CSV table of C-alpha atoms (C1' of nucleotides) in Angstrom, one decimal:
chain,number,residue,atom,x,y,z
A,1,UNK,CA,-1.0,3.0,2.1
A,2,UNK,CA,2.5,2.3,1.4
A,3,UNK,CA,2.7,1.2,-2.9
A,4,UNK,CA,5.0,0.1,-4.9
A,5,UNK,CA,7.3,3.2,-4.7
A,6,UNK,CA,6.7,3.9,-0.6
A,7,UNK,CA,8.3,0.4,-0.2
A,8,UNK,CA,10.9,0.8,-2.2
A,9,UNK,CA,11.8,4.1,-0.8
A,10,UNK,CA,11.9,2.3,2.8
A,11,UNK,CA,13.9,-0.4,1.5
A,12,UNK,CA,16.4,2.1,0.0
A,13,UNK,CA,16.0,3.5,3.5
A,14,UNK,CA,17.0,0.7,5.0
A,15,UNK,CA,19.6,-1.5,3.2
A,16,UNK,CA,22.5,0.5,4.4
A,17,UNK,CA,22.1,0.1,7.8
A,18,UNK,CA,20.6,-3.6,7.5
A,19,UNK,CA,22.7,-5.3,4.7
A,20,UNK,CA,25.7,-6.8,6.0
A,21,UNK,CA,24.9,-6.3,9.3
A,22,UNK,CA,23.7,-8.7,11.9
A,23,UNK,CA,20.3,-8.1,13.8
A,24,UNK,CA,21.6,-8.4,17.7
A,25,UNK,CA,17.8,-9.2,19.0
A,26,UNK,CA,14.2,-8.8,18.1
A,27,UNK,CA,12.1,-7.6,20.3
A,28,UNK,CA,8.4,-8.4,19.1
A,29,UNK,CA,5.9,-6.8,21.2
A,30,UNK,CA,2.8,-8.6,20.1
A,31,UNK,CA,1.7,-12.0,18.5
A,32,UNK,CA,0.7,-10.8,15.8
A,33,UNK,CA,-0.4,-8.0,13.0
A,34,UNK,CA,-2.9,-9.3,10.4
A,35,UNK,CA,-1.4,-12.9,11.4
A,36,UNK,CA,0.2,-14.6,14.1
A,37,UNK,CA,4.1,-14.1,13.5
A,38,UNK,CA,6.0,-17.4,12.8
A,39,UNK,CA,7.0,-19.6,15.3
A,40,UNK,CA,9.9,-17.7,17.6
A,41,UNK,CA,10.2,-15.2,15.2
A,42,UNK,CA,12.2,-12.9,17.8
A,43,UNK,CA,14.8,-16.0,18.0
A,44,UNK,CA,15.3,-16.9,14.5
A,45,UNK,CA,16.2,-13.1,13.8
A,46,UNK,CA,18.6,-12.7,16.5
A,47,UNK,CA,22.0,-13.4,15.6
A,48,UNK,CA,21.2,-13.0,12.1
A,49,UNK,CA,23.2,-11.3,9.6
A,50,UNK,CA,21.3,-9.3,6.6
A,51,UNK,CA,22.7,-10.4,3.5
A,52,UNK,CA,20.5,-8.6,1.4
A,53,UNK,CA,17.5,-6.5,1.5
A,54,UNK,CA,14.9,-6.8,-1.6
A,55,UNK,CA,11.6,-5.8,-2.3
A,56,UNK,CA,8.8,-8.0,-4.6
A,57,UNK,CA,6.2,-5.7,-5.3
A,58,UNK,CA,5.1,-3.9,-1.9
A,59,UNK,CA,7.2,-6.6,-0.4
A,60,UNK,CA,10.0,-5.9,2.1
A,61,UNK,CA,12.5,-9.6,1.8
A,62,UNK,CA,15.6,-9.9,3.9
A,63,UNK,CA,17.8,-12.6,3.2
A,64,UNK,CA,19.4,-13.4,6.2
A,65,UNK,CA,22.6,-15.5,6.7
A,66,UNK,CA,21.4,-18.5,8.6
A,67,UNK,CA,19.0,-19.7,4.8
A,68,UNK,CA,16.1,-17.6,5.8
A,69,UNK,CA,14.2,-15.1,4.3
A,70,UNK,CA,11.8,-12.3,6.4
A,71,UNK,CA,8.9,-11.1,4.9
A,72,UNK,CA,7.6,-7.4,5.4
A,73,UNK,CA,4.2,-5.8,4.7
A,74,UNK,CA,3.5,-2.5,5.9
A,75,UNK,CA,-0.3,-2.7,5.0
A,76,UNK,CA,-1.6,0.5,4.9
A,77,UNK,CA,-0.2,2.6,7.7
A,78,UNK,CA,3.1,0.6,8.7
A,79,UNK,CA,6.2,2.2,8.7
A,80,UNK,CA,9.9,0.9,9.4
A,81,UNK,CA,12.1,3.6,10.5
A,82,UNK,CA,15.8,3.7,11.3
A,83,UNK,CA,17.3,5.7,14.2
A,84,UNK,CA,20.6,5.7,15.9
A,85,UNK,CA,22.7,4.6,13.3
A,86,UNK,CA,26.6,5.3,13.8
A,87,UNK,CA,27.1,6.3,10.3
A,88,UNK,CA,25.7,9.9,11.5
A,89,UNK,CA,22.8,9.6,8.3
A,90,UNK,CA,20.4,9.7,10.9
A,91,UNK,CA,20.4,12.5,13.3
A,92,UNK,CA,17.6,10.8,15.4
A,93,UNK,CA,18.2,9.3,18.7
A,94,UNK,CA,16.7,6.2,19.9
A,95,UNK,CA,13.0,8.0,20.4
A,96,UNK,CA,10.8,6.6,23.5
A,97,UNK,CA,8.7,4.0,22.5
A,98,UNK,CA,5.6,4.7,20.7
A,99,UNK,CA,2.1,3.4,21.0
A,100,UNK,CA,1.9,0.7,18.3
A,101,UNK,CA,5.4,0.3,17.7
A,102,UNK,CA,5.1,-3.5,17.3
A,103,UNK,CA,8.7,-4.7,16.0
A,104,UNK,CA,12.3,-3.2,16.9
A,105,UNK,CA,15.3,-4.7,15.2
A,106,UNK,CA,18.4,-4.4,17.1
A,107,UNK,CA,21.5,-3.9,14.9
A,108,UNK,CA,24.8,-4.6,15.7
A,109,UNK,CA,26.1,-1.4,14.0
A,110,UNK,CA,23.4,0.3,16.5
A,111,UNK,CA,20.9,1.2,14.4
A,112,UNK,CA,17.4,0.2,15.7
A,113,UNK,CA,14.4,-0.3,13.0
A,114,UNK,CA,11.3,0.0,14.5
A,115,UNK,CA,8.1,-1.1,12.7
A,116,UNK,CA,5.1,0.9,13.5
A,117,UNK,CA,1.8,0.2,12.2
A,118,UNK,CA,-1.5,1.7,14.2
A,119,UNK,CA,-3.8,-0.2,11.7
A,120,UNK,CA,-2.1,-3.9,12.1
A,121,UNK,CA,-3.3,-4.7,8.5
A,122,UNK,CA,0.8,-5.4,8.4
A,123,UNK,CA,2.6,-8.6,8.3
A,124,UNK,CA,5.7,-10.1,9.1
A,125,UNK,CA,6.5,-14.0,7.9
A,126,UNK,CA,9.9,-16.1,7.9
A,127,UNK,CA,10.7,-18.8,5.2
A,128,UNK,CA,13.5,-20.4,3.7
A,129,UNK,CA,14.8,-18.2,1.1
A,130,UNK,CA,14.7,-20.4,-1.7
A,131,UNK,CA,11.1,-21.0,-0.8
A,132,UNK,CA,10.0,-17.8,-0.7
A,133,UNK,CA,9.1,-17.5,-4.4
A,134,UNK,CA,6.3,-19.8,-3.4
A,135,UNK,CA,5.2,-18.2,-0.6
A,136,UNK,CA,1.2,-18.0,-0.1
A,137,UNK,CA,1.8,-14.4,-0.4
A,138,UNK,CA,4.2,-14.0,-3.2
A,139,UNK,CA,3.8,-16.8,-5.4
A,140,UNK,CA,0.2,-15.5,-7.4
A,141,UNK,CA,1.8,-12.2,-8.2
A,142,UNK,CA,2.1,-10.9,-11.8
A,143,UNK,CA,5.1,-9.2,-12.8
A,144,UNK,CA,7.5,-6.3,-11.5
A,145,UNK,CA,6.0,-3.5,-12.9
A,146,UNK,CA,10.0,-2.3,-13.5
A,147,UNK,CA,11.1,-5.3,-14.8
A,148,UNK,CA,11.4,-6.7,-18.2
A,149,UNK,CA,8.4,-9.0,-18.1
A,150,UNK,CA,6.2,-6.8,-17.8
A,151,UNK,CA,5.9,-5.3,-21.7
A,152,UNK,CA,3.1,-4.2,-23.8
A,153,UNK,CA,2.4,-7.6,-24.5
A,154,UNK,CA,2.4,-8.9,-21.5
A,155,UNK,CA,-0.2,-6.3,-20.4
A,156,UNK,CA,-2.6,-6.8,-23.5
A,157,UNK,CA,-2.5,-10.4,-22.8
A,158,UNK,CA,-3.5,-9.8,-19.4
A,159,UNK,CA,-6.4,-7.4,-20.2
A,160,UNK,CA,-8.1,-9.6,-23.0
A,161,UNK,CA,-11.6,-10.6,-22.5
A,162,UNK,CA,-12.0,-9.1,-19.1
A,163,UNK,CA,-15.5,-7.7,-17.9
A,164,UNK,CA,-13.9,-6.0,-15.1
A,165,UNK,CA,-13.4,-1.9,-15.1
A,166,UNK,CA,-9.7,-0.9,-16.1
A,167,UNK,CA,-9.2,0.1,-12.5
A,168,UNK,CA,-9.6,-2.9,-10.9
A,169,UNK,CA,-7.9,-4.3,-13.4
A,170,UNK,CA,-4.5,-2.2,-12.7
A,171,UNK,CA,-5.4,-3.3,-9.1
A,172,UNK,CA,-5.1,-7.1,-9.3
A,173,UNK,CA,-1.5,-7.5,-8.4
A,174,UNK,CA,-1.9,-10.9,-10.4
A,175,UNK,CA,-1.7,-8.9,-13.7
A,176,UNK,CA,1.0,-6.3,-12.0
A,177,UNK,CA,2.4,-6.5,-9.0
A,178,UNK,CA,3.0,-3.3,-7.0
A,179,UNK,CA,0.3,-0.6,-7.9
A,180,UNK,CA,-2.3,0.8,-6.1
A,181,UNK,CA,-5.1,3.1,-5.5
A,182,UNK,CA,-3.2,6.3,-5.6
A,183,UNK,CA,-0.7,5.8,-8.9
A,184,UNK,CA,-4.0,3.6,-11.0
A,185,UNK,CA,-5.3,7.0,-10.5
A,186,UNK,CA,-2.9,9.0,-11.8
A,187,UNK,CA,-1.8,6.3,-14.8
A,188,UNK,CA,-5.1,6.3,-16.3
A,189,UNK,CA,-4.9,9.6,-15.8
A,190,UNK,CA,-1.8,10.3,-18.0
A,191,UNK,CA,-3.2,7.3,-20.2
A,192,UNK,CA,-6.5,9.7,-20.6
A,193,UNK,CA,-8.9,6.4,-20.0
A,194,UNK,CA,-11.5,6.4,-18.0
A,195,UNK,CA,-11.3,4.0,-15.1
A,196,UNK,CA,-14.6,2.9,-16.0
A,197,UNK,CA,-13.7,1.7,-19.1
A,198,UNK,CA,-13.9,-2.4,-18.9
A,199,UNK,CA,-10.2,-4.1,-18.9
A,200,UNK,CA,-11.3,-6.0,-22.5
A,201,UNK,CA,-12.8,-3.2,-24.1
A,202,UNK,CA,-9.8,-0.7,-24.6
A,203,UNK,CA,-7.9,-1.2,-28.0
A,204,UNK,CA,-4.5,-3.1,-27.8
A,205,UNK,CA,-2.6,0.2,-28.9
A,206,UNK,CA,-4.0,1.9,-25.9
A,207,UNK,CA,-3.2,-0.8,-23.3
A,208,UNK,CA,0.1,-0.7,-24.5
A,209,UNK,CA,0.9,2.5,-24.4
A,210,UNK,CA,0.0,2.1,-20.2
A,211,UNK,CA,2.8,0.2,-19.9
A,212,UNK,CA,5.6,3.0,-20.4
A,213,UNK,CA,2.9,4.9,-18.0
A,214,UNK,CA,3.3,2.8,-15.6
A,215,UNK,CA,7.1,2.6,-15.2
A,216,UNK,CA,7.7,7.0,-15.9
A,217,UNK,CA,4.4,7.1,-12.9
A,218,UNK,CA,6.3,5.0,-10.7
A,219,UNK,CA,10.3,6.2,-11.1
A,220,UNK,CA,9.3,9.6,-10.7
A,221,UNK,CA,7.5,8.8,-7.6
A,222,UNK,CA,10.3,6.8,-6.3
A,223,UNK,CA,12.4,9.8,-7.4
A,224,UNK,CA,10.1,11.9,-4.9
A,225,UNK,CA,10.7,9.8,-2.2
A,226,UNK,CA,7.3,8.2,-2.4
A,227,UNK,CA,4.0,9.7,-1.5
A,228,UNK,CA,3.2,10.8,1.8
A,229,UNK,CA,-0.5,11.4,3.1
A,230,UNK,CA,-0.9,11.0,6.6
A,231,UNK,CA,1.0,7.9,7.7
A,232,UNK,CA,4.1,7.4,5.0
A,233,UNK,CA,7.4,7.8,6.4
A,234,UNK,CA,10.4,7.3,4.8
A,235,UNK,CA,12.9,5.3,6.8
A,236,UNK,CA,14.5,8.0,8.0
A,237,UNK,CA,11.7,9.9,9.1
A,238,UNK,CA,11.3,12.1,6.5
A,239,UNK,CA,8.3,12.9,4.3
A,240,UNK,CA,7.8,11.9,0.6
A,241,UNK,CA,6.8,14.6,-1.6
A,242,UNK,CA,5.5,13.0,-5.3
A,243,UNK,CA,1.8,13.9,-3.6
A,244,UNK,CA,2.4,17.4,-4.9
A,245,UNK,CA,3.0,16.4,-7.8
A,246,UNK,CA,-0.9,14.3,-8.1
A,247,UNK,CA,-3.0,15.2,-11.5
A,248,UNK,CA,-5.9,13.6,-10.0
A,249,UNK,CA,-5.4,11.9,-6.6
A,250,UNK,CA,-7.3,13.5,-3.7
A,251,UNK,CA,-8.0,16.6,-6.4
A,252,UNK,CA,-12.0,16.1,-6.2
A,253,UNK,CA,-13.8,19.3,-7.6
A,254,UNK,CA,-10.4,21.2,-8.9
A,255,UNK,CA,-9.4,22.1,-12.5
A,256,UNK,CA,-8.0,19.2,-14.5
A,257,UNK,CA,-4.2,19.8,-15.0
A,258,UNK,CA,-4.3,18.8,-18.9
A,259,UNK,CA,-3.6,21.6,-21.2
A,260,UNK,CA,-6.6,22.8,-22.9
A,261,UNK,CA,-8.9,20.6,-20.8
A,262,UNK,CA,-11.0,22.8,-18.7
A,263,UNK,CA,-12.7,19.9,-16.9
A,264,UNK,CA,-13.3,19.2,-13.3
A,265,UNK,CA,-11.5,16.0,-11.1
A,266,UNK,CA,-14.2,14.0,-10.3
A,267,UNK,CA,-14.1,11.2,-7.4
A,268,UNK,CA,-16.3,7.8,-7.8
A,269,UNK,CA,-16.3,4.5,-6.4
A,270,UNK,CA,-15.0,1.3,-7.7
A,271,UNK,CA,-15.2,-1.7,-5.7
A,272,UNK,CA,-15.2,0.1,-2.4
A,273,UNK,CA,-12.2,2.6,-3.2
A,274,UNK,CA,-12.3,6.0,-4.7
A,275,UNK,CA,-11.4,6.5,-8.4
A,276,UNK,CA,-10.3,10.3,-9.2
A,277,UNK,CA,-10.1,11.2,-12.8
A,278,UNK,CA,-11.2,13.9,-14.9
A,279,UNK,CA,-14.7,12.8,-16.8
A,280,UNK,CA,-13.7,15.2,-19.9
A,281,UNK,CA,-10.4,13.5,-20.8
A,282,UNK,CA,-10.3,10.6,-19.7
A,283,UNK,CA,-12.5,8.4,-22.3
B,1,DA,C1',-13.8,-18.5,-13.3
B,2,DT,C1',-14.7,-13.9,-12.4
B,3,DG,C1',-16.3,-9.8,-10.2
B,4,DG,C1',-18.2,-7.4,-6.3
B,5,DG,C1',-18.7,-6.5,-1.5
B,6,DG,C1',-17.5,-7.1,3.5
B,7,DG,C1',-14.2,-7.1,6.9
B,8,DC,C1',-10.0,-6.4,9.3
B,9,DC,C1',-8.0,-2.1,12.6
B,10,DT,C1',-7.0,2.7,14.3
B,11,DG,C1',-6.8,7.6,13.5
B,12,DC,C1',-8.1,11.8,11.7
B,13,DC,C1',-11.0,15.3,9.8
B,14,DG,C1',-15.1,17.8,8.9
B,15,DG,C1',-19.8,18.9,10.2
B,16,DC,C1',-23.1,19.7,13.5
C,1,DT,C1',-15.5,21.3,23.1
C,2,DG,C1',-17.5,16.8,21.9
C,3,DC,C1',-19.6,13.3,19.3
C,4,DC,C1',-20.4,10.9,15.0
C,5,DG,C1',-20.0,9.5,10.4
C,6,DG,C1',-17.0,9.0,6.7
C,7,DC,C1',-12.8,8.0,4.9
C,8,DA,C1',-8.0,6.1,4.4
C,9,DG,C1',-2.3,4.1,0.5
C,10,DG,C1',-4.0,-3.2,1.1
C,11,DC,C1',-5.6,-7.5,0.5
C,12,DC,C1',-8.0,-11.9,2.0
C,13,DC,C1',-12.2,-14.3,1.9
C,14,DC,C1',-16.8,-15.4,0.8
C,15,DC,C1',-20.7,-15.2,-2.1
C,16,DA,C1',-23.3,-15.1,-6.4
DNA sequence: ATGGGGGCCTGCCGGC
DNA sequence: TGCCGGCAGGCCCCCA
């Protein structure tokens, strides 16, 4: 579910009522998600302060006062929402505890974040924060899509020589880090090449001109709030709303949006997920 | 090494 | 109304 924007929309969600705050208690419901939690998680939380709240690509990081750093992944149908905060932001009250409401953060201001996730394909890890670069889960990712390593060159670099469709290719978070099945759609949409196209086989000027794709895809759909389908929440509860603004995603058998085009959105598979695109324009 | 497919879970939606 | 199949934003793991 969530992508690179989604999680940065919760985290934007979130850092005013976590950072500089201390989490009072953990309550952790369950022993796991799609691992076991660490070791006491619920004690090594509580009495911690937030000193700062960070994302690496659809990666929630807290640093928290006492040298470690907590590790968030909503999966595909978490969601971390904030209610009860004093600062009024958040007309919600403390809501009755839902089915699958595996995490609640206690905060000390008296916020409560609550992390939801029916699905469980979620995670939740501690670390030392200066070891959390090398992290099983962190350390084989590619660059921040926003960031200033990843450039035309780094991309062309990445693509050279490979066999494997464009679309999977955008999908390896070792190449980028943050993307997924909704905004590969709607990039090679904009790009006009076909996700069938394999990663090597697409001249460098082309590749290239994905990478300022990427980044305009992804800040206006940060702008928006993030996408929502039928799980995303922001953290306060609210919907995203960039999915009105989809070219291709979940637009199967209506008009292509391209000026002049006249074709028909089309939905195939790719390595078990769906690939939307228009067949007349995207080459 | 690289690419493809299965599996993890629950919920929802459409068709019959 | 009820059941069933298909599908879902992620990602690890195994196999060829």
């Amino acid at each position: 579910m969530p992508e690179l924007p989604e999680v940065e929309t919760v985290r934007r969600g979130l850092a005013p009522v976590m950072e500089g705050h201390m989490i009072m208690r953990a309550d952790v419901n369950r022993p796991d998600l799609r691992w076991p939690f660490p070791t006491d998680m619920a004690a090594r939380l509580s009495g911690q302060r937030v000193e700062r709240l960070r994302r690496r690509s659809k990666y929630i990081l807290a640093d928290l006062s006492g040298g470690e750093t907590l590790l968030i992944h909503l999966g595909m149908s978490g969601r971390m929402t904030v209610s009860g905060d004093p600062l009024g932001r958040f007309v919600r009250d403390h809501p009755a505890m839902q089915k699958h409401d595996h995490v609640v953060l206690h905060i000390e201001n008296g916020a409560r974040i609550t992390f939801n996730d029916p699905r469980r394909f979620g995670a939740m890890d501690l670390m030392a924060t200066e070891a959390a670069p090398s992290h099983r889960l962190l350390a084989g990712l590619g660059p921040e899509p926003l960031g200033n390593a990843f450039n035309e060159d780094h991309l062309v670099a990445a693509l050279r020589g490979r066999m494997t469709p464009v679309k999977s290719a955008l999908l390896d978070q070792r190449i980028v880090a943050g993307l997924g099945n909704i905004y590969v759609c709607e990039v090679l949409f904009r790009a006009g090449i076909s996700p069938r196209r394999k990663a090597g086989r697409i001249a460098a000027p082309r590749v290239a001109a994905m990478v300022p794709l990427i980044r305009q895809v992804l800040g206006e759909a940060i702008e928006a709030g993030g996408s929502s389908l039928r799980d995303f929440r922001q953290a306060d509860g609210e919907l995203g709303y960039f999915q009105h603004a989809f070219d291709v995603y979940g637009r199967e058998g209506l008009p292509c949006r391209r000026d002049g085009c006249g074709g028909t959105i089309a939905r195939l598979v790719q390595a078990g997920r769906s690939s939307f695109h228009c067949p007349r324009c995207q080459r």
